Amino acid sequence: MKHKKLFLWAVGMAAFAGLRAQNPIITGQFTADPTARVFDGKLYLYPSHDIPSPIERLKEWFCMADYHVFSSDNLVDWTDYGVVLSQEDVPWGDAGAYSMWAPDCVYKDGKYYFFFPASPKGEKGFNIGVAVSDKPYGPFKPLAKPIEGVHGIDPCVLLDKDGQAYLYWSGRGLNVARLKPNLTELDSEPVLVADVKDGFKEGPFAFERNGKYYLTYPWVKDKTECLAYAMSDNPMGPFTYTGIIMEQSPTGCWTNHHSLVEYKGQWYLFYHHNDYSPEFDKNRSVRVDSLFFHADGTIRQVIPTLRGVGITDARRNIQIDRYSARSGEETSIGFLNQETKFDGWKTVFSRKGAWVDYNRVDFGEGALRWLYARVLSDTGGTLCVYAGGKVIAKLLVPASVPAWKTLAVPVTDSPAGICDLRVSLSEGSGVQVDWIRFE
Ligand code: FUB
């Protein structure tokens, strides 16, 4: 058994497939509740791992059996380290509960402490456990017992500058308590964090910036969860409600769950949405967008994007369906295969004049001479590709390309460096594009 696990872990570590630059950032599996942390110059992602339920009881609910860890140093290429902790490994947990919900991970004195909720054996509800590793990517060894005195979900640990650690979690409201230096026991009675507005709240994520403490959390202000925040001069509160970080989704994911992190001088908001599972919002996917602070320390609202963050290499498949902007009804986005949604999306240019913009593409030295595009069309048309406002290629898509086909055309004026692209249908109708690429 042990050998099998080691083998699976090694296989997982090598996995780059199914990871991408745009939103959602991880394909091939569902990921939710992302906590992003920076260790040794790399950004690590600790999400929960939604799965379609193998048991009847959870068919319409959250179902999670284990955790994966991911890392990146450019927010474009993500490494999947495979399963780092599984429900069968937790001595106090119910191995058939599928309740490995939102986790967190922090580093202290040479060890990485992975905090996770799970249902205890023979009891209702959730406890919060700790699993330890000497690597940020596990595997993590769970302690024999959960943290005493904590009943709830969504742990978040704030390690303050003076070395004091605080545990925040959700359970009948948002709670906070001091942790002992071993990070595995409470050092104070839990208190409810006050003054963060009425309405259901969960998923607390706390951090300190410029001497101010931020408590950020999903909050049902209206119908589904938006992301809100409150501020304080003290990590134990009281916190004063300050504003909204992200409005509720107009397209139907009831939950949102998030973390904020500064990486290489830029702040990011990691959150989730049910991109690969539009009909069932308990199968979610992690996204990331840039986040900015105002001069007074308040947070500028984040508008979710499909483009996400990071720079796309012009020589790799550019998924223009993850656009920065697009024209109205004449452009639409659909799944390539309704049955296998992890295959991704396509852009459908229905009428002449339809366009999408895709920003931040790196053409390097500028010697890219060919445009390739994977296309499909019954009626045919001409796709015009612009870089920095200039036409650089025109691709004639003949009528009758009933199956996906890769076509190529020379680039007339190869740009250099980082450019914003526009792809538009200048003639014809009904042209579908999977991706474009330059060589
Ligand atoms: O992922 C299960 C639960 O959904 C999390 O614990 C909540 O924060 C919500 O995202």
Short mmCIF file of C-alpha atoms and ligand atoms in Angstrom, two decimals:
data_model
loop_
_atom_site.label_atom_id
_atom_site.label_comp_id
_atom_site.label_asym_id
_atom_site.label_seq_id
_atom_site.Cartn_x
_atom_site.Cartn_y
_atom_site.Cartn_z
CA MET A 1 0.00 0.00 0.00
CA LYS A 2 2.75 2.37 1.04
CA HIS A 3 4.67 1.66 -2.18
CA LYS A 4 1.56 2.22 -4.25
CA LYS A 5 1.05 5.61 -2.60
CA LEU A 6 4.67 6.62 -3.17
CA PHE A 7 4.38 5.60 -6.80
CA LEU A 8 1.17 7.57 -7.29
CA TRP A 9 2.75 10.58 -5.65
CA ALA A 10 5.78 10.39 -7.96
CA VAL A 11 3.52 10.09 -11.00
CA GLY A 12 1.48 13.06 -9.81
CA MET A 13 4.58 15.17 -9.30
CA ALA A 14 5.46 14.94 -12.96
CA ALA A 15 2.04 16.05 -14.08
CA PHE A 16 1.98 19.27 -16.08
CA ALA A 17 -0.86 18.26 -18.40
CA GLY A 18 -4.20 19.91 -17.76
CA LEU A 19 -2.75 23.11 -16.32
CA ARG A 20 -2.99 26.44 -18.04
CA ALA A 21 -2.36 30.15 -18.08
CA GLN A 22 -5.93 31.40 -18.20
CA ASN A 23 -9.02 30.96 -16.06
CA PRO A 24 -9.68 28.41 -14.81
CA ILE A 25 -6.01 27.69 -14.15
CA ILE A 26 -6.30 23.96 -13.57
CA THR A 27 -8.01 21.57 -15.94
CA GLY A 28 -8.47 17.82 -15.94
CA GLN A 29 -9.77 17.88 -12.37
CA PHE A 30 -11.96 20.14 -10.26
CA THR A 31 -10.33 22.42 -7.71
CA ALA A 32 -12.02 24.75 -5.21
CA ASP A 33 -11.38 26.87 -2.10
CA PRO A 34 -7.87 27.98 -3.14
CA THR A 35 -5.37 29.12 -0.54
CA ALA A 36 -2.28 30.56 -2.22
CA ARG A 37 0.98 30.84 -0.27
CA VAL A 38 4.50 31.83 -1.24
CA PHE A 39 7.32 29.54 -0.08
CA ASP A 40 10.93 29.75 -1.30
CA GLY A 41 10.05 32.13 -4.13
CA LYS A 42 7.34 29.87 -5.57
CA LEU A 43 3.62 30.26 -5.39
CA TYR A 44 1.90 27.20 -3.93
CA LEU A 45 -1.78 26.52 -4.29
CA TYR A 46 -3.69 24.51 -1.66
CA PRO A 47 -7.21 23.92 -2.97
CA SER A 48 -9.83 21.38 -2.10
CA HIS A 49 -10.53 18.73 -4.72
CA ASP A 50 -14.18 18.41 -5.78
CA ILE A 51 -15.18 15.13 -7.37
CA PRO A 52 -18.47 13.81 -8.75
CA SER A 53 -19.69 11.77 -5.81
CA PRO A 54 -19.21 8.00 -5.86
CA ILE A 55 -21.79 7.69 -3.05
CA GLU A 56 -25.51 8.36 -3.25
CA ARG A 57 -25.67 10.56 -0.13
CA LEU A 58 -23.44 13.25 -1.67
CA LYS A 59 -24.66 13.16 -5.29
CA GLU A 60 -25.99 16.71 -4.94
CA TRP A 61 -23.44 18.00 -2.45
CA PHE A 62 -19.73 18.70 -1.95
CA CYS A 63 -17.63 15.57 -2.24
CA MET A 64 -13.88 15.59 -1.57
CA ALA A 65 -11.66 12.58 -0.79
CA ASP A 66 -8.15 14.08 -0.89
CA TYR A 67 -5.95 17.08 -1.56
CA HIS A 68 -3.53 17.94 -4.36
CA VAL A 69 -0.93 20.72 -4.18
CA PHE A 70 0.10 22.84 -7.18
CA SER A 71 2.94 25.30 -7.67
CA SER A 72 4.07 27.86 -10.21
CA ASP A 73 6.77 30.47 -10.57
CA ASN A 74 5.16 32.37 -13.45
CA LEU A 75 1.43 31.85 -12.78
CA VAL A 76 1.21 30.29 -16.24
CA ASP A 77 2.73 26.82 -15.82
CA TRP A 78 1.45 24.86 -12.83
CA THR A 79 2.96 21.69 -11.42
CA ASP A 80 0.56 19.19 -9.87
CA TYR A 81 2.23 17.27 -7.01
CA GLY A 82 -0.56 14.70 -6.94
CA VAL A 83 -2.36 13.49 -3.83
CA VAL A 84 -0.69 14.90 -0.71
CA LEU A 85 -3.25 13.80 1.87
CA SER A 86 -6.15 11.42 1.60
CA GLN A 87 -9.19 10.80 3.82
CA GLU A 88 -8.01 7.22 4.58
CA ASP A 89 -4.82 8.65 6.13
CA VAL A 90 -6.50 10.74 8.82
CA PRO A 91 -6.50 8.72 12.09
CA TRP A 92 -9.42 10.63 13.62
CA GLY A 93 -11.40 11.15 10.42
CA ASP A 94 -14.26 9.23 8.88
CA ALA A 95 -12.52 7.60 5.89
CA GLY A 96 -15.78 7.43 3.94
CA ALA A 97 -17.08 10.94 4.63
CA TYR A 98 -15.60 12.68 1.56
CA SER A 99 -15.40 15.85 3.61
CA MET A 100 -11.87 17.15 2.99
CA TRP A 101 -13.01 20.76 2.58
CA ALA A 102 -11.09 24.03 2.28
CA PRO A 103 -7.46 23.82 3.57
CA ASP A 104 -4.57 26.14 4.39
CA CYS A 105 -0.82 25.68 4.78
CA VAL A 106 1.79 27.71 6.67
CA TYR A 107 5.52 27.37 7.31
CA LYS A 108 7.18 27.52 10.70
CA ASP A 109 10.64 26.44 11.92
CA GLY A 110 11.43 24.09 9.05
CA LYS A 111 8.01 22.46 8.82
CA TYR A 112 4.92 23.01 6.70
CA TYR A 113 1.64 22.76 8.62
CA PHE A 114 -1.36 21.80 6.51
CA PHE A 115 -4.70 22.66 8.17
CA PHE A 116 -7.76 20.85 6.90
CA PRO A 117 -11.38 20.26 7.94
CA ALA A 118 -12.84 16.74 7.95
CA SER A 119 -15.70 14.85 9.56
CA PRO A 120 -14.61 12.90 12.63
CA LYS A 121 -15.33 9.18 13.01
CA GLY A 122 -18.74 8.48 14.54
CA GLU A 123 -19.69 12.14 15.00
CA LYS A 124 -21.54 14.77 13.06
CA GLY A 125 -20.00 18.02 11.87
CA PHE A 126 -16.40 18.96 11.24
CA ASN A 127 -13.16 19.20 13.13
CA ILE A 128 -9.96 20.82 11.94
CA GLY A 129 -6.82 18.71 11.73
CA VAL A 130 -3.17 19.44 11.11
CA ALA A 131 -0.82 17.43 8.89
CA VAL A 132 2.90 18.11 8.73
CA SER A 133 5.62 17.85 6.10
CA ASP A 134 9.13 19.13 5.63
CA LYS A 135 8.22 20.10 2.05
CA PRO A 136 5.56 22.60 0.91
CA TYR A 137 4.25 19.99 -1.52
CA GLY A 138 3.88 17.20 1.02
CA PRO A 139 3.06 14.43 1.36
CA PHE A 140 1.58 15.57 4.68
CA LYS A 141 1.39 13.32 7.74
CA PRO A 142 -1.73 13.98 9.81
CA LEU A 143 -1.52 14.24 13.59
CA ALA A 144 -3.39 11.68 15.69
CA LYS A 145 -6.09 14.12 16.86
CA PRO A 146 -7.78 17.25 15.50
CA ILE A 147 -7.27 20.64 17.18
CA GLU A 148 -9.15 20.50 20.48
CA GLY A 149 -11.91 23.06 20.93
CA VAL A 150 -12.40 23.76 17.23
CA HIS A 151 -15.61 22.71 15.51
CA GLY A 152 -16.01 24.02 12.02
CA ILE A 153 -14.55 24.38 8.55
CA ASP A 154 -12.37 26.65 6.40
CA PRO A 155 -9.23 27.06 8.55
CA CYS A 156 -6.92 29.99 7.86
CA VAL A 157 -3.75 30.68 9.83
CA LEU A 158 -2.23 34.12 10.17
CA LEU A 159 1.39 34.14 11.34
CA ASP A 160 1.95 37.62 12.66
CA LYS A 161 5.26 39.51 12.49
CA ASP A 162 5.87 38.94 16.21
CA GLY A 163 5.61 35.17 15.69
CA GLN A 164 2.14 34.79 17.19
CA ALA A 165 -0.17 32.56 15.15
CA TYR A 166 -3.95 32.98 14.90
CA LEU A 167 -6.45 30.44 13.64
CA TYR A 168 -9.58 31.68 11.87
CA TRP A 169 -12.36 29.33 10.90
CA SER A 170 -16.02 29.19 10.11
CA GLY A 171 -18.62 27.49 12.32
CA ARG A 172 -21.74 29.36 13.45
CA GLY A 173 -20.06 32.56 12.30
CA LEU A 174 -16.43 33.52 11.82
CA ASN A 175 -14.16 32.56 14.73
CA VAL A 176 -10.64 33.41 15.77
CA ALA A 177 -8.33 32.11 18.48
CA ARG A 178 -4.62 32.37 19.26
CA LEU A 179 -2.57 29.25 18.54
CA LYS A 180 0.22 27.94 20.75
CA PRO A 181 3.74 28.04 19.24
CA ASN A 182 3.32 24.37 18.18
CA LEU A 183 0.46 25.52 15.87
CA THR A 184 -1.55 22.47 16.85
CA GLU A 185 -3.34 23.70 20.01
CA LEU A 186 -5.46 26.73 20.84
CA ASP A 187 -3.94 29.25 23.20
CA SER A 188 -7.13 31.23 23.84
CA GLU A 189 -10.87 30.78 23.87
CA PRO A 190 -12.35 31.19 20.38
CA VAL A 191 -14.15 34.48 19.87
CA LEU A 192 -16.69 35.38 17.24
CA VAL A 193 -15.34 38.10 15.00
CA ALA A 194 -17.72 41.00 15.45
CA ASP A 195 -19.11 43.65 13.13
CA VAL A 196 -18.78 41.95 9.79
CA LYS A 197 -22.40 42.53 8.66
CA ASP A 198 -25.41 40.24 8.88
CA GLY A 199 -25.93 37.29 6.57
CA PHE A 200 -24.24 33.93 6.08
CA LYS A 201 -20.45 34.06 6.09
CA GLU A 202 -17.72 31.44 5.80
CA GLY A 203 -14.22 30.89 4.38
CA PRO A 204 -12.30 33.51 6.42
CA PHE A 205 -8.94 34.51 5.00
CA ALA A 206 -6.89 36.88 7.17
CA PHE A 207 -3.66 38.71 6.45
CA GLU A 208 -1.67 41.73 7.56
CA ARG A 209 -0.55 44.59 5.28
CA ASN A 210 1.13 47.81 6.39
CA GLY A 211 0.12 47.24 10.01
CA LYS A 212 -3.58 46.70 9.19
CA TYR A 213 -5.32 43.35 9.58
CA TYR A 214 -7.71 42.25 6.88
CA LEU A 215 -10.41 39.68 7.42
CA THR A 216 -11.80 38.67 4.03
CA TYR A 217 -14.70 36.26 3.62
CA PRO A 218 -17.47 34.95 1.37
CA TRP A 219 -20.73 36.58 2.38
CA VAL A 220 -24.31 36.11 1.18
CA LYS A 221 -25.18 39.77 0.79
CA ASP A 222 -27.92 39.03 -1.73
CA LYS A 223 -28.52 35.54 -3.21
CA THR A 224 -25.13 33.86 -3.43
CA GLU A 225 -21.66 34.50 -2.05
CA CYS A 226 -19.78 37.65 -2.81
CA LEU A 227 -16.32 38.27 -1.33
CA ALA A 228 -16.23 40.95 1.34
CA TYR A 229 -13.68 42.28 3.80
CA ALA A 230 -13.31 43.99 7.13
CA MET A 231 -10.31 45.72 8.70
CA SER A 232 -8.84 46.04 12.16
CA ASP A 233 -5.74 47.15 14.05
CA ASN A 234 -5.74 43.83 15.89
CA PRO A 235 -5.74 40.27 14.49
CA MET A 236 -8.34 39.27 17.11
CA GLY A 237 -10.62 42.14 16.03
CA PRO A 238 -13.01 43.77 16.33
CA PHE A 239 -13.06 44.11 12.56
CA THR A 240 -14.97 46.85 10.80
CA TYR A 241 -16.77 45.96 7.60
CA THR A 242 -15.01 47.80 4.78
CA GLY A 243 -16.32 46.65 1.40
CA ILE A 244 -16.74 44.14 -1.38
CA ILE A 245 -13.77 42.50 -3.12
CA MET A 246 -15.82 40.60 -5.71
CA GLU A 247 -19.56 40.72 -6.37
CA GLN A 248 -21.63 37.53 -6.47
CA SER A 249 -21.38 35.65 -9.75
CA PRO A 250 -24.13 36.40 -12.27
CA THR A 251 -23.73 32.88 -13.71
CA GLY A 252 -24.69 30.64 -10.88
CA CYS A 253 -21.96 29.34 -8.57
CA TRP A 254 -23.46 29.66 -5.09
CA THR A 255 -20.11 29.53 -3.28
CA ASN A 256 -17.02 31.57 -3.74
CA HIS A 257 -13.91 30.99 -1.62
CA HIS A 258 -10.67 32.80 -1.96
CA SER A 259 -7.28 33.95 -0.73
CA LEU A 260 -5.13 36.99 -1.37
CA VAL A 261 -1.40 36.82 -1.89
CA GLU A 262 1.42 39.12 -2.95
CA TYR A 263 3.80 37.52 -5.42
CA LYS A 264 6.72 39.24 -7.17
CA GLY A 265 5.35 42.67 -6.29
CA GLN A 266 1.78 42.09 -7.46
CA TRP A 267 -1.27 41.12 -5.38
CA TYR A 268 -3.58 38.38 -6.61
CA LEU A 269 -7.02 37.13 -5.73
CA PHE A 270 -7.46 33.37 -6.03
CA TYR A 271 -11.11 32.29 -6.08
CA HIS A 272 -13.31 29.67 -7.67
CA HIS A 273 -16.16 29.29 -10.14
CA ASN A 274 -17.96 26.33 -11.70
CA ASP A 275 -16.47 26.88 -15.18
CA TYR A 276 -16.25 23.19 -16.12
CA SER A 277 -19.55 22.28 -14.50
CA PRO A 278 -22.16 24.91 -15.39
CA GLU A 279 -25.07 22.63 -14.38
CA PHE A 280 -23.70 21.58 -10.98
CA ASP A 281 -22.03 24.20 -8.83
CA LYS A 282 -20.42 21.77 -6.37
CA ASN A 283 -17.76 20.92 -8.99
CA ARG A 284 -15.67 24.04 -9.08
CA SER A 285 -12.44 25.34 -10.60
CA VAL A 286 -9.80 27.74 -9.32
CA ARG A 287 -9.27 31.09 -10.98
CA VAL A 288 -6.87 33.96 -10.36
CA ASP A 289 -7.05 37.67 -11.14
CA SER A 290 -4.88 40.64 -10.21
CA LEU A 291 -5.86 42.71 -7.19
CA PHE A 292 -4.96 46.28 -6.28
CA PHE A 293 -5.06 48.35 -3.10
CA HIS A 294 -6.00 52.00 -2.96
CA ALA A 295 -3.53 54.36 -1.26
CA ASP A 296 -5.62 54.28 1.95
CA GLY A 297 -5.30 50.50 2.19
CA THR A 298 -8.79 49.68 0.96
CA ILE A 299 -9.18 47.11 -1.80
CA ARG A 300 -10.21 47.91 -5.37
CA GLN A 301 -13.04 45.61 -6.44
CA VAL A 302 -11.93 42.73 -8.66
CA ILE A 303 -13.94 42.01 -11.82
CA PRO A 304 -13.56 38.33 -12.68
CA THR A 305 -11.91 37.61 -16.03
CA LEU A 306 -11.41 34.59 -18.24
CA ARG A 307 -8.02 35.90 -19.39
CA GLY A 308 -6.62 35.63 -15.87
CA VAL A 309 -3.02 36.65 -15.24
CA GLY A 310 0.41 35.97 -16.69
CA ILE A 311 1.89 36.34 -20.15
CA THR A 312 1.10 33.81 -22.89
CA ASP A 313 3.91 32.61 -25.14
CA ALA A 314 2.93 33.22 -28.80
CA ARG A 315 4.42 29.82 -29.69
CA ARG A 316 2.02 27.91 -27.48
CA ASN A 317 -1.66 27.35 -28.15
CA ILE A 318 -3.42 30.63 -27.37
CA GLN A 319 -6.91 29.84 -26.10
CA ILE A 320 -8.68 32.91 -27.41
CA ASP A 321 -11.94 31.69 -25.81
CA ARG A 322 -10.33 32.95 -22.57
CA TYR A 323 -10.57 36.44 -24.04
CA SER A 324 -9.82 39.83 -22.50
CA ALA A 325 -12.78 41.40 -24.32
CA ARG A 326 -15.17 40.40 -27.09
CA SER A 327 -17.85 41.77 -29.37
CA GLY A 328 -21.50 41.20 -28.47
CA GLU A 329 -23.87 38.51 -29.64
CA GLU A 330 -21.97 37.70 -32.83
CA THR A 331 -19.20 36.09 -30.75
CA SER A 332 -19.93 33.24 -28.37
CA ILE A 333 -18.00 30.66 -26.37
CA GLY A 334 -18.94 26.99 -26.19
CA PHE A 335 -17.47 23.73 -24.95
CA LEU A 336 -15.50 21.76 -27.54
CA ASN A 337 -17.26 18.61 -26.30
CA GLN A 338 -20.33 18.69 -24.11
CA GLU A 339 -19.46 15.19 -22.83
CA THR A 340 -15.83 15.91 -21.91
CA LYS A 341 -15.81 19.48 -20.70
CA PHE A 342 -12.19 19.39 -19.53
CA ASP A 343 -11.26 19.46 -23.27
CA GLY A 344 -11.98 23.18 -22.97
CA TRP A 345 -13.75 25.75 -25.07
CA LYS A 346 -13.99 27.19 -28.57
CA THR A 347 -14.76 30.66 -29.89
CA VAL A 348 -17.63 30.90 -32.35
CA PHE A 349 -17.54 33.88 -34.72
CA SER A 350 -21.11 33.86 -36.06
CA ARG A 351 -21.12 36.92 -38.26
CA LYS A 352 -18.79 39.26 -40.10
CA GLY A 353 -17.37 41.80 -37.65
CA ALA A 354 -17.23 39.42 -34.66
CA TRP A 355 -14.03 39.78 -32.65
CA VAL A 356 -12.16 38.79 -29.49
CA ASP A 357 -9.21 40.54 -27.83
CA TYR A 358 -6.57 38.50 -26.05
CA ASN A 359 -4.00 40.56 -24.16
CA ARG A 360 -0.38 39.98 -23.16
CA VAL A 361 1.10 37.61 -25.74
CA ASP A 362 4.88 37.34 -25.88
CA PHE A 363 6.35 37.28 -29.40
CA GLY A 364 9.93 37.26 -28.08
CA GLU A 365 12.51 38.48 -30.58
CA GLY A 366 9.87 38.78 -33.26
CA ALA A 367 10.87 36.10 -35.75
CA LEU A 368 7.57 34.23 -35.79
CA ARG A 369 6.60 33.71 -39.42
CA TRP A 370 3.53 31.45 -39.37
CA LEU A 371 0.10 31.60 -37.83
CA TYR A 372 -1.54 28.25 -37.10
CA ALA A 373 -5.20 27.97 -36.15
CA ARG A 374 -7.40 24.99 -35.30
CA VAL A 375 -10.68 25.76 -36.97
CA LEU A 376 -14.05 24.39 -38.04
CA SER A 377 -16.60 25.93 -40.42
CA ASP A 378 -19.49 24.99 -42.69
CA THR A 379 -19.77 28.33 -44.38
CA GLY A 380 -16.22 29.69 -44.43
CA GLY A 381 -14.76 33.11 -43.76
CA THR A 382 -11.60 35.14 -43.26
CA LEU A 383 -10.01 35.55 -39.86
CA CYS A 384 -7.89 38.65 -39.41
CA VAL A 385 -5.30 38.65 -36.65
CA TYR A 386 -4.07 42.00 -35.33
CA ALA A 387 -1.15 42.61 -32.98
CA GLY A 388 -0.82 46.01 -31.35
CA GLY A 389 -3.54 47.31 -33.72
CA LYS A 390 -1.87 46.15 -37.00
CA VAL A 391 -3.04 43.25 -39.18
CA ILE A 392 -0.33 40.58 -39.05
CA ALA A 393 -2.10 37.62 -40.67
CA LYS A 394 -5.22 36.82 -42.68
CA LEU A 395 -6.43 33.25 -42.59
CA LEU A 396 -8.89 32.07 -45.21
CA VAL A 397 -11.08 29.34 -43.74
CA PRO A 398 -12.69 27.51 -46.67
CA ALA A 399 -16.34 26.57 -46.62
CA SER A 400 -16.79 22.98 -45.55
CA VAL A 401 -14.27 22.22 -42.80
CA PRO A 402 -16.66 19.89 -41.00
CA ALA A 403 -14.05 18.42 -38.62
CA TRP A 404 -11.42 20.32 -36.65
CA LYS A 405 -8.47 21.12 -38.87
CA THR A 406 -5.22 23.03 -38.30
CA LEU A 407 -4.58 25.62 -41.02
CA ALA A 408 -1.48 27.77 -41.47
CA VAL A 409 -0.78 31.11 -43.11
CA PRO A 410 2.36 33.33 -43.19
CA VAL A 411 2.61 36.25 -40.77
CA THR A 412 3.15 39.41 -42.80
CA ASP A 413 4.64 41.64 -40.13
CA SER A 414 5.93 39.70 -37.14
CA PRO A 415 5.73 41.76 -33.96
CA ALA A 416 8.31 41.57 -31.15
CA GLY A 417 7.87 41.63 -27.39
CA ILE A 418 4.53 41.59 -25.61
CA CYS A 419 1.49 42.49 -27.69
CA ASP A 420 -2.27 42.51 -27.34
CA LEU A 421 -4.04 40.46 -30.02
CA ARG A 422 -7.37 40.85 -31.75
CA VAL A 423 -8.89 38.07 -33.84
CA SER A 424 -11.84 39.13 -35.98
CA LEU A 425 -13.98 37.66 -38.71
CA SER A 426 -13.58 40.12 -41.59
CA GLU A 427 -15.55 38.08 -44.13
CA GLY A 428 -18.03 35.22 -44.01
CA SER A 429 -19.82 33.64 -41.07
CA GLY A 430 -19.89 30.64 -38.75
CA VAL A 431 -16.16 30.15 -38.12
CA GLN A 432 -15.16 28.30 -34.93
CA VAL A 433 -11.66 28.51 -33.44
CA ASP A 434 -10.14 26.18 -30.87
CA TRP A 435 -6.79 27.96 -30.57
CA ILE A 436 -4.21 29.94 -32.53
CA ARG A 437 -0.42 29.68 -32.32
CA PHE A 438 2.63 31.29 -33.97
CA GLU A 439 5.79 29.54 -35.14
O1 FUB B 1 -15.76 23.47 -0.44
C1 FUB B 1 -16.73 23.23 0.53
C2 FUB B 1 -17.20 24.51 1.12
O2 FUB B 1 -17.76 25.33 0.12
C3 FUB B 1 -16.12 25.36 1.71
O3 FUB B 1 -15.68 24.92 2.94
C4 FUB B 1 -16.81 26.67 1.73
O4 FUB B 1 -15.99 27.75 2.00
C5 FUB B 1 -17.43 26.68 0.36
O5 FUB B 1 -16.54 27.09 -0.63
#
